Tab-separated table of C-alpha atoms in Angstrom:
chain	number	residue	atom	x	y	z
I	1	MET	CA	3.514	17.473	169.975
I	2	HIS	CA	5.821	19.980	168.377
I	3	PHE	CA	9.359	20.422	169.696
I	4	GLY	CA	10.633	22.959	167.134
I	5	ASN	CA	10.515	25.934	169.479
I	6	LEU	CA	13.761	26.792	171.220
I	7	ALA	CA	13.284	28.142	174.765
I	8	PRO	CA	15.250	31.444	174.681
I	9	GLU	CA	15.864	31.474	178.451
I	10	ILE	CA	17.965	28.282	178.300
I	11	ASP	CA	21.687	29.029	177.940
I	12	ARG	CA	23.115	25.540	178.428
I	13	TRP	CA	21.769	23.081	175.896
I	14	THR	CA	23.075	19.544	175.874
I	15	VAL	CA	22.777	16.817	173.269
I	16	LEU	CA	21.293	13.417	173.996
I	17	ARG	CA	22.428	10.574	171.740
I	18	THR	CA	19.396	8.318	171.555
I	19	SER	CA	18.535	4.847	170.404
I	20	ALA	CA	17.453	4.671	166.770
I	21	ARG	CA	13.969	6.047	166.068
I	22	TRP	CA	13.354	7.037	169.695
I	23	GLU	CA	13.924	10.784	169.297
I	24	LYS	CA	10.261	11.890	169.308
I	25	LYS	CA	9.280	9.545	172.145
I	26	ILE	CA	12.165	10.742	174.322
I	27	ALA	CA	11.397	14.385	173.528
I	28	GLU	CA	7.749	13.822	174.474
I	29	GLU	CA	8.621	12.069	177.740
I	30	LEU	CA	11.105	14.800	178.706
I	31	ALA	CA	8.576	17.527	177.926
I	32	ASP	CA	6.038	15.707	180.109
I	33	VAL	CA	8.360	16.183	183.112
I	34	ASP	CA	9.030	19.854	182.211
I	35	VAL	CA	12.475	19.425	180.629
I	36	PRO	CA	12.826	22.032	177.835
I	37	VAL	CA	13.414	20.077	174.611
I	38	PHE	CA	14.343	21.060	171.070
I	39	LEU	CA	13.801	18.520	168.294
I	40	PRO	CA	13.716	20.086	164.813
I	41	LEU	CA	11.745	17.987	162.337
I	42	VAL	CA	11.822	17.552	158.574
I	43	THR	CA	8.807	16.433	156.581
I	44	ARG	CA	9.583	13.418	154.419
I	45	LEU	CA	7.361	12.819	151.418
I	46	THR	CA	7.374	9.340	149.970
I	47	ARG	CA	5.444	8.916	146.757
I	48	TYR	CA	4.017	5.626	145.641
I	49	ALA	CA	2.117	4.851	142.463
I	50	SER	CA	-1.224	6.027	143.841
I	51	LYS	CA	-0.518	7.906	147.071
I	52	THR	CA	1.866	10.158	148.954
I	53	GLN	CA	2.923	9.403	152.521
I	54	THR	CA	4.007	12.232	154.818
I	55	THR	CA	6.209	11.551	157.842
I	56	GLU	CA	7.810	13.931	160.330
I	57	LEU	CA	11.415	12.865	160.993
I	58	PRO	CA	14.096	14.414	163.205
I	59	MET	CA	16.470	16.661	161.290
I	60	PHE	CA	19.337	15.066	163.212
I	61	GLY	CA	18.552	11.375	163.540
I	62	GLY	CA	19.598	9.919	166.874
I	63	TYR	CA	19.870	13.268	168.677
I	64	VAL	CA	17.624	15.290	170.990
I	65	PHE	CA	18.592	18.679	172.409
I	66	CYS	CA	17.521	19.571	175.941
I	67	SER	CA	18.302	21.879	178.837
I	68	GLU	CA	21.280	20.491	180.705
I	69	ARG	CA	20.120	21.945	184.035
I	70	HIS	CA	16.675	20.366	183.726
I	71	PHE	CA	17.957	16.964	182.535
I	72	VAL	CA	20.995	16.124	184.660
I	73	GLY	CA	19.943	14.667	188.002
I	74	ASN	CA	16.217	15.021	187.283
I	75	GLN	CA	14.549	12.254	189.320
I	76	ARG	CA	11.239	12.690	187.438
I	77	ILE	CA	12.711	11.245	184.234
I	78	ALA	CA	11.626	7.623	183.929
I	79	HIS	CA	14.256	4.893	184.036
I	80	ALA	CA	12.931	3.535	180.705
I	81	THR	CA	13.538	6.947	179.100
I	82	ARG	CA	17.080	7.143	180.475
I	83	LYS	CA	17.802	3.667	179.076
I	84	GLN	CA	17.105	4.968	175.554
I	85	VAL	CA	19.722	7.724	175.980
I	86	ALA	CA	23.073	6.269	174.931
I	87	GLN	CA	25.146	9.363	175.767
I	88	VAL	CA	24.827	12.855	177.165
I	89	LEU	CA	27.095	15.011	175.019
I	90	ARG	CA	28.163	18.338	176.464
I	91	PRO	CA	29.377	20.853	173.881
I	92	PRO	CA	32.813	22.425	174.263
I	93	ASP	CA	31.169	25.871	173.947
I	94	TYR	CA	27.538	26.242	175.071
I	95	ALA	CA	27.186	29.659	173.433
I	96	ILE	CA	28.092	28.289	169.991
I	97	LEU	CA	25.616	25.401	170.316
I	98	LYS	CA	22.855	27.802	171.427
I	99	ALA	CA	23.568	30.124	168.470
I	100	GLU	CA	23.458	27.208	166.032
I	101	LEU	CA	20.202	25.908	167.530
I	102	GLU	CA	18.702	29.410	167.300
I	103	GLU	CA	19.543	29.501	163.579
I	104	ILE	CA	17.939	26.091	163.046
I	105	ALA	CA	14.861	27.149	165.036
I	106	ALA	CA	14.514	30.316	162.936
I	107	VAL	CA	14.693	28.371	159.673
I	108	THR	CA	12.245	25.704	160.784
I	109	ALA	CA	9.825	28.306	162.189
I	110	ASN	CA	9.712	30.228	158.899
I	111	HIS	CA	9.947	27.370	156.405
I	112	ARG	CA	8.647	23.851	156.309
I	113	LEU	CA	11.654	21.715	155.479
I	114	VAL	CA	10.697	18.909	153.145
I	115	GLN	CA	12.781	15.975	152.011
I	116	GLU	CA	11.414	13.792	149.275
I	117	LYS	CA	12.240	10.125	149.164
I	118	VAL	CA	12.473	8.731	145.680
I	119	TYR	CA	11.317	5.325	144.614
I	120	GLY	CA	13.589	2.462	145.637
I	121	GLN	CA	17.091	2.241	147.016
I	122	ILE	CA	20.558	1.957	145.532
I	123	GLY	CA	21.057	-1.591	144.270
I	124	ASP	CA	17.353	-2.313	143.716
I	125	ARG	CA	16.424	-4.020	140.450
I	126	VAL	CA	13.780	-2.199	138.375
I	127	VAL	CA	12.152	-2.449	134.961
I	128	ILE	CA	11.508	0.548	132.723
I	129	MET	CA	7.782	0.833	131.965
I	130	ALA	CA	7.654	3.624	129.363
I	131	GLY	CA	9.722	5.287	126.673
I	132	ALA	CA	12.233	3.932	124.190
I	133	MET	CA	13.657	1.438	126.710
I	134	THR	CA	10.322	-0.096	127.817
I	135	GLY	CA	10.839	-3.560	129.284
I	136	THR	CA	14.556	-3.052	129.949
I	137	GLU	CA	15.732	-4.131	133.396
I	138	GLY	CA	18.261	-2.142	135.349
I	139	LYS	CA	19.877	-1.572	138.733
I	140	ILE	CA	19.546	1.727	140.631
I	141	LEU	CA	22.961	3.379	140.918
I	142	GLN	CA	21.970	6.788	142.248
I	143	LEU	CA	18.903	8.592	143.617
I	144	ARG	CA	18.238	12.261	142.873
I	145	PRO	CA	15.402	13.067	145.322
I	146	ASN	CA	15.074	16.784	144.576
I	147	GLN	CA	14.685	16.047	140.867
I	148	ARG	CA	12.619	12.857	141.346
I	149	ARG	CA	15.071	11.016	139.092
I	150	LEU	CA	17.067	7.788	139.189
I	151	ARG	CA	20.355	6.830	137.562
I	152	LEU	CA	20.237	3.231	136.383
I	153	GLU	CA	22.722	0.735	135.033
I	154	VAL	CA	21.113	-1.118	132.112
I	155	THR	CA	22.180	-3.392	129.303
I	156	PHE	CA	20.806	-2.069	126.029
I	157	LEU	CA	21.625	-3.621	122.657
I	158	GLY	CA	24.387	-5.655	124.332
I	159	VAL	CA	26.101	-2.590	125.849
I	160	LEU	CA	26.261	-1.799	129.583
I	161	MET	CA	25.286	1.841	130.067
I	162	ASP	CA	24.030	4.376	132.598
I	163	VAL	CA	20.719	6.132	131.994
I	164	GLU	CA	18.897	8.749	134.013
I	165	LEU	CA	15.111	8.560	134.156
I	166	ASP	CA	12.157	10.019	135.959
I	167	GLU	CA	11.230	7.698	138.824
I	168	THR	CA	7.655	7.370	137.540
I	169	LEU	CA	8.952	5.424	134.530
I	170	VAL	CA	10.177	2.408	136.512
I	171	VAL	CA	8.739	-0.289	138.772
I	172	LYS	CA	10.621	-2.435	141.238
I	173	LEU	CA	11.140	-6.120	140.407
C-alpha cells in the first residue's frame, strides 16, 4: 500500500510515535479501519558487489501521521495496533503541521526520494582491493553516501593517515 497521499479534507493531523520498524504495519492497519494516514517513504538503495537492494523506508522513522478525529477513541483499531503506538503527539499548532505535511506530500508526489546506503558502517575494518594501496587494511571513519565514497584511517609506510576512496575499492574484513 502507498500512504504518501495527504487527505486534503483533514485539518487536524496528529503524530503517532511508534515502536521501531512498525510504521508501515501500523499505517496499513489504520487504513484498514478507515483512519486517514500519511506515511511518506524514501527509497533506500543498498549496493552489494553483484546486486542492488531497494527498500521503502519511512522518511521519519518511528512516526506515523494520522487524522486525530479518526484515531482518538476509535474502537475499530485493534488492541495489538494500539500497543505499538508509544505516544500520541498533538502539535501545538495544527495548521502549521498540516502545511508542513502538505509540502512533504507535494515533494514526494513529484519526486522519488532516494537515499543510498554505502558499503559498511563507521568503525568497520576493510581492506583496499585496488589502486596504489592494494592490500592495505583500514577502518571506516566516515561514509559519503551521495558520492559513494568512504573515508578510511589506514597505516601506510608506517604513518597513520586518512584516505578517501570509492566504496567499490574496498571489501569488509
